CSV table of C-alpha atoms in Angstrom, one decimal:
chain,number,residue,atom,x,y,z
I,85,UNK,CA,252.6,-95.2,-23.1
I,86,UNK,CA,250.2,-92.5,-22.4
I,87,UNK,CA,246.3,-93.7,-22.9
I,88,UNK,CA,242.8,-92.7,-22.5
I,89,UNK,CA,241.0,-93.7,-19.6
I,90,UNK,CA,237.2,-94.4,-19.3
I,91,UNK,CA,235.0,-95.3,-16.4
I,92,UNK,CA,232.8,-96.9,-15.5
I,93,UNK,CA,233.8,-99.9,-18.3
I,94,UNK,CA,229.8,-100.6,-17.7
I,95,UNK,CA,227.3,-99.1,-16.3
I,96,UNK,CA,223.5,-100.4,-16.2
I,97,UNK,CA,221.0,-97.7,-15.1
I,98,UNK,CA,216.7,-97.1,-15.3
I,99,UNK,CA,215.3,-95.3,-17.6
I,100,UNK,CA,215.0,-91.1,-16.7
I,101,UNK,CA,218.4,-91.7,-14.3
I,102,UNK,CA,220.8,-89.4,-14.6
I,103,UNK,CA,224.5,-91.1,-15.8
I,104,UNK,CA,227.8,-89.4,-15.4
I,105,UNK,CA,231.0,-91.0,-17.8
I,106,UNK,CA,234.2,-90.2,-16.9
I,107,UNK,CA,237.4,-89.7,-18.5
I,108,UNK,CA,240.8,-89.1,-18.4
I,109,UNK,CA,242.7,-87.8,-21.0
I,110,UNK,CA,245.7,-87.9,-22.2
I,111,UNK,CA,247.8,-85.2,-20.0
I,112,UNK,CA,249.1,-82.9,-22.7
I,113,UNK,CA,246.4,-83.2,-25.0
I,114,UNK,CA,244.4,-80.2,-25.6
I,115,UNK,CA,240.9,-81.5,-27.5
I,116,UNK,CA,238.6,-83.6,-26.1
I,117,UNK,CA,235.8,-85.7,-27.7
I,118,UNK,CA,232.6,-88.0,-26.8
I,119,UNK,CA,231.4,-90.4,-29.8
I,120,UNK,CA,229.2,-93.3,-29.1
I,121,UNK,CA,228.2,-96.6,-30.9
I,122,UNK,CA,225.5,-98.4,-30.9
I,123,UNK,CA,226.2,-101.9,-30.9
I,124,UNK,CA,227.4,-103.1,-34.2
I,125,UNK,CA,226.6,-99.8,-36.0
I,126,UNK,CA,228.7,-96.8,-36.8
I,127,UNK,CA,230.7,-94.6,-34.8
I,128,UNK,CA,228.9,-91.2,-34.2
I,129,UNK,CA,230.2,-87.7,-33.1
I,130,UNK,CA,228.6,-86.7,-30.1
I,131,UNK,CA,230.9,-83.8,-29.1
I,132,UNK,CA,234.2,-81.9,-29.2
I,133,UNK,CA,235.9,-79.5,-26.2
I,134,UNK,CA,238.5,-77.0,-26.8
I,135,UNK,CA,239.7,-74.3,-24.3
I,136,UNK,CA,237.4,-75.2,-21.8
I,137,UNK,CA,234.5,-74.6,-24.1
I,138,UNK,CA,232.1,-77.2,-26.3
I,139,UNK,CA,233.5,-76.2,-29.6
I,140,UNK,CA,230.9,-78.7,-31.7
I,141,UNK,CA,228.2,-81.3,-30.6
I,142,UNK,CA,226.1,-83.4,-33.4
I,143,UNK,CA,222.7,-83.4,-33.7
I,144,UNK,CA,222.1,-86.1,-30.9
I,145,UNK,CA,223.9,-84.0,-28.2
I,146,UNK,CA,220.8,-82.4,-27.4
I,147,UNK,CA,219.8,-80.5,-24.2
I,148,UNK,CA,219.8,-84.1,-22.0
I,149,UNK,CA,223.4,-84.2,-22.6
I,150,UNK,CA,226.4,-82.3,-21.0
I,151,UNK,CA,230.0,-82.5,-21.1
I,152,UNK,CA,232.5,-80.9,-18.3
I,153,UNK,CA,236.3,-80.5,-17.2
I,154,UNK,CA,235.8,-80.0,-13.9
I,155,UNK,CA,239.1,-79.8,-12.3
I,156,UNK,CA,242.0,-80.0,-15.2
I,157,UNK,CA,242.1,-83.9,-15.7
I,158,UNK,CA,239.0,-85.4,-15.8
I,159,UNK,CA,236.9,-84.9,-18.9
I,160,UNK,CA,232.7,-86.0,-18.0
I,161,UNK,CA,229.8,-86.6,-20.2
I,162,UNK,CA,226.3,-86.5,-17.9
I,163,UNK,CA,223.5,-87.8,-19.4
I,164,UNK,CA,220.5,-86.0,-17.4
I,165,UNK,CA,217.4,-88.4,-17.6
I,166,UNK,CA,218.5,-91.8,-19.6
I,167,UNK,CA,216.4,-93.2,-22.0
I,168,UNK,CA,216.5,-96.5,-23.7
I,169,UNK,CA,217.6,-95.2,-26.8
I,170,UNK,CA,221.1,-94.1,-25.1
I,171,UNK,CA,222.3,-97.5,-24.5
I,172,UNK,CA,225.3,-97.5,-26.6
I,173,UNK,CA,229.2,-97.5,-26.2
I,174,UNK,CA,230.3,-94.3,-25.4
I,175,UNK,CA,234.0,-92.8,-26.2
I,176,UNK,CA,236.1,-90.6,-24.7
I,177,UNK,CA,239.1,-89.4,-26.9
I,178,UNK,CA,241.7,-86.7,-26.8
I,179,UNK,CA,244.0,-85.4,-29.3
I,180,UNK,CA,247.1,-82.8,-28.7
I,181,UNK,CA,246.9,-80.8,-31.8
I,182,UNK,CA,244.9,-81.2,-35.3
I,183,UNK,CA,246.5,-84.7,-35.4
I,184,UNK,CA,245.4,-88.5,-34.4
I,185,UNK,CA,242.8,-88.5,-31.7
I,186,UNK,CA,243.4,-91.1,-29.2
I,187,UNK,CA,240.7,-93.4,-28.0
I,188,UNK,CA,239.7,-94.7,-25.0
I,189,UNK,CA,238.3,-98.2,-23.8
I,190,UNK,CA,234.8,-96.8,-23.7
I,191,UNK,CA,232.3,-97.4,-21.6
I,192,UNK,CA,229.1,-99.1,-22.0
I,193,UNK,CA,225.9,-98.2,-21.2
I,194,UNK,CA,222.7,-100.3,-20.9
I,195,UNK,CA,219.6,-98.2,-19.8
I,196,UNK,CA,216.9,-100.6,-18.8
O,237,UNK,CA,227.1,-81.8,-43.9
O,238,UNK,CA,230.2,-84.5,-44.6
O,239,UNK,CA,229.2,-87.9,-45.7
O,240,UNK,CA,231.1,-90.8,-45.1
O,241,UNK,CA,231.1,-94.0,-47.0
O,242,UNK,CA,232.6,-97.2,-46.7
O,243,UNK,CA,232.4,-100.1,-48.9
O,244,UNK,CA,232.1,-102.9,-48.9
O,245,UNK,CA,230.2,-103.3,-45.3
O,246,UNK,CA,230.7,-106.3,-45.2
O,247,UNK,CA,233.8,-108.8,-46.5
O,248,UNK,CA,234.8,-112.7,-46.3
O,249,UNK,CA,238.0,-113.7,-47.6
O,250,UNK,CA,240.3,-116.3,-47.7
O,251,UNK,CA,243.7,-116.1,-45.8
O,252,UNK,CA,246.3,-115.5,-48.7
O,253,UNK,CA,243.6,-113.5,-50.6
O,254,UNK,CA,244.2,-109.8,-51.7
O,255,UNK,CA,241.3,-107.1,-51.5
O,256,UNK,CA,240.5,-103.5,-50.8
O,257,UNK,CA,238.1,-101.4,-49.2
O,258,UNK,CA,237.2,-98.0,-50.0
O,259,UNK,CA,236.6,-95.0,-48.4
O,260,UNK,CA,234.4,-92.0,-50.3
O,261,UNK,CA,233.7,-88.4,-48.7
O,262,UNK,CA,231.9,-85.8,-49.5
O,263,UNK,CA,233.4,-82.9,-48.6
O,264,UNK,CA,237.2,-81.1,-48.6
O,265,UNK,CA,239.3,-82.4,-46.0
O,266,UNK,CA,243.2,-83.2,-45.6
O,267,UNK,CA,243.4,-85.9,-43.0
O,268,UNK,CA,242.1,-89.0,-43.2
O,269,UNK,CA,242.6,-92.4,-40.6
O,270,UNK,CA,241.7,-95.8,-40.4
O,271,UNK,CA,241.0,-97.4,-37.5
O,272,UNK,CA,240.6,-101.0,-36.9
O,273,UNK,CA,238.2,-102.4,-33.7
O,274,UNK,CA,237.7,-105.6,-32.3
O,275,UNK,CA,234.2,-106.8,-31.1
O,276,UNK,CA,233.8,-105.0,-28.0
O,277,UNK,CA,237.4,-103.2,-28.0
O,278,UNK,CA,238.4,-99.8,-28.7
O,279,UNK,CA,239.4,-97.8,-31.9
O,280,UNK,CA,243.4,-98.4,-32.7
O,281,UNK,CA,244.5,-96.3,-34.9
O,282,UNK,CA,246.0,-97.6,-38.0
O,283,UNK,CA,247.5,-95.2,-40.2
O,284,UNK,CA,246.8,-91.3,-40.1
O,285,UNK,CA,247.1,-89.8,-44.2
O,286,UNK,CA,247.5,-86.1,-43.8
O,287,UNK,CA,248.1,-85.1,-47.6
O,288,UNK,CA,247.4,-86.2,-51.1
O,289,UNK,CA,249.3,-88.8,-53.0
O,290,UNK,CA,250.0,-90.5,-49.1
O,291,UNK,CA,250.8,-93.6,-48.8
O,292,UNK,CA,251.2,-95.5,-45.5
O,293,UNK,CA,252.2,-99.7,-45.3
O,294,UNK,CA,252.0,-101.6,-42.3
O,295,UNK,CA,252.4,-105.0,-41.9
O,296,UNK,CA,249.8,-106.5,-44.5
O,297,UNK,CA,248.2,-103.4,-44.7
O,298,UNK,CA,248.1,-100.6,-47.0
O,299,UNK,CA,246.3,-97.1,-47.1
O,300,UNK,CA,246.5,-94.4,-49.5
O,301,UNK,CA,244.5,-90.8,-50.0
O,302,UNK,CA,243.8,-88.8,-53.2
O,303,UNK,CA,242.4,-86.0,-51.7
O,304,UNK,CA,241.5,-85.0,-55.6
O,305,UNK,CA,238.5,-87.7,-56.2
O,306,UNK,CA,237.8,-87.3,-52.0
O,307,UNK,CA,239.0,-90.9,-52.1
O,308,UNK,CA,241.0,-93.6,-49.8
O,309,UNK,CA,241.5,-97.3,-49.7
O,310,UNK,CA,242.9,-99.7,-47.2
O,311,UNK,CA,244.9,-102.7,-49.0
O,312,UNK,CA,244.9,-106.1,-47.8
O,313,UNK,CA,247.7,-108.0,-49.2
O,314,UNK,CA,248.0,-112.1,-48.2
O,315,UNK,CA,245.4,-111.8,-45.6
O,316,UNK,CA,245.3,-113.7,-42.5
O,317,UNK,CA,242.8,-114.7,-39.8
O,318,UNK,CA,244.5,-111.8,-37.0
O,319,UNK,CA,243.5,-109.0,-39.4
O,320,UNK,CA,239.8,-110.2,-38.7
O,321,UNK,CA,238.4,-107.0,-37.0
O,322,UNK,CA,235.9,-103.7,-38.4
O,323,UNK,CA,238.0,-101.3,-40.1
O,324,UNK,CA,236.8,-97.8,-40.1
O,325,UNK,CA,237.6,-94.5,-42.2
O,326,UNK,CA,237.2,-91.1,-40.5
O,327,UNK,CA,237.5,-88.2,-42.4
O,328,UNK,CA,238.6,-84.7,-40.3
O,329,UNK,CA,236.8,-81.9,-40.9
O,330,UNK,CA,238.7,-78.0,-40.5
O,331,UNK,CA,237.6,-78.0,-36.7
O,332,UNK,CA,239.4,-80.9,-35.9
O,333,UNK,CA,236.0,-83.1,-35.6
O,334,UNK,CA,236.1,-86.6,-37.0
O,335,UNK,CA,233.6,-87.6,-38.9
O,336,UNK,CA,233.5,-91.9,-39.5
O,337,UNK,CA,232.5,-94.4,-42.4
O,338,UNK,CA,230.2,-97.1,-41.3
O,339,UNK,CA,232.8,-99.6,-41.0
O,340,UNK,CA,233.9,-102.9,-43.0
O,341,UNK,CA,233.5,-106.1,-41.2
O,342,UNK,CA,236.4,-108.5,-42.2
O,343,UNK,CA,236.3,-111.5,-41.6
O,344,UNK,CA,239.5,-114.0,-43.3
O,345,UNK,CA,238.8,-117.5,-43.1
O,346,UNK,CA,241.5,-120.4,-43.4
């Protein structure tokens, strides 16, 4: 069966580091999405891709954050300069239409 | 800006027990999903309500939507200790952006 894939499962990095998560998407699928959670708290929208394009980002996709499709598969969220408040579990999901998004694993990160 | 809520946050029950959980929204919106997630998993999606009046069943579980009063509930019927997980709501905006409840931590005791 098709799935997401996320890596690094965990990554631990300094504060003011730069972070790149990766993911894979499912092949047809055509919308792309970051959320994160904080551990034990809600899930939150971080941002949503279309066409190449970001097509919404939430309030706490600010100007240190990035997202990319750099070569047709992969599907990145960079993270310029890390701070502690970013630690969180961070993921990927992809959907084909205006249907069921599909999760990934998600990755967690810890900035120290 | 769509609001979210869940309730309750938090719920102990006894296996064989019934209850429900609720989701409220604020704002106009045809598709609605649960998810469930286990500590430290991923979100699996549980049932995907696309219209008003739906009504999904799986296993033990039940969702429904009334799109009318902006309102859903996932139905536990004879719980057991495997459904023990977070259940979340997420309410789909026009864009195709997902917008989720705060979860429900279940937890069904012997």
């Amino acid at each position: 069966e098709p799935e997401v894939t996320q890596t690094p499962s965990h990554q631990v990095t300094q504060m003011g580091q730069e972070v790149i998560l990766r993911c894979v998407p499912i092949s047809n699928h055509l919308y792309f999405y970051w959320y994160r959670q904080i551990l034990g708290q809600k899930v939150e929208f971080l941002v949503s891709f279309y066409n190449n394009e970001i097509s919404e980002k939430s309030e706490i996709f600010d100007d240190q954050f990035s997202v990319e499709r750099p070569d047709g598969s992969n599907f990145t969220l960079k993270i310029r300069s890390t701070k502690l408040e970013d630690s969180a579990m961070y993921f990927c999901a992809s959907s084909l239409d205006a249907g069921e998004l599909f999760f990934g694993e998600g990755s967690r990160l810890t900035v120290l | 800006e769509l609001k979210v809520e869940q309730n309750p946050l938090f719920l102990s029950m006894q296996e064989g027990k019934n209850y429900t959980i609720y989701c409220n929204y604020s704002t106009t919106s045809d598709r609605l999903y649960w998810y469930r997630q286990d500590p430290g998993k991923s979100l699996e999606s549980l049932f995907v309500l696309l219209s008003n009046g739906a009504v999904k069943q799986e296993g033990r579980l039940m969702a429904s939507l009334d799109t009318k009063a902006r309102l859903s509930t996932l139905h536990i019927t004879a719980a057991v200790h495997d459904l023990s997980a977070t259940y979340f709501c997420a309410v789909a905006l026009f864009n195709n952006d997902m917008r989720f409840g705060a979860g429900t931590r279940l937890t069904v005791k012997p």
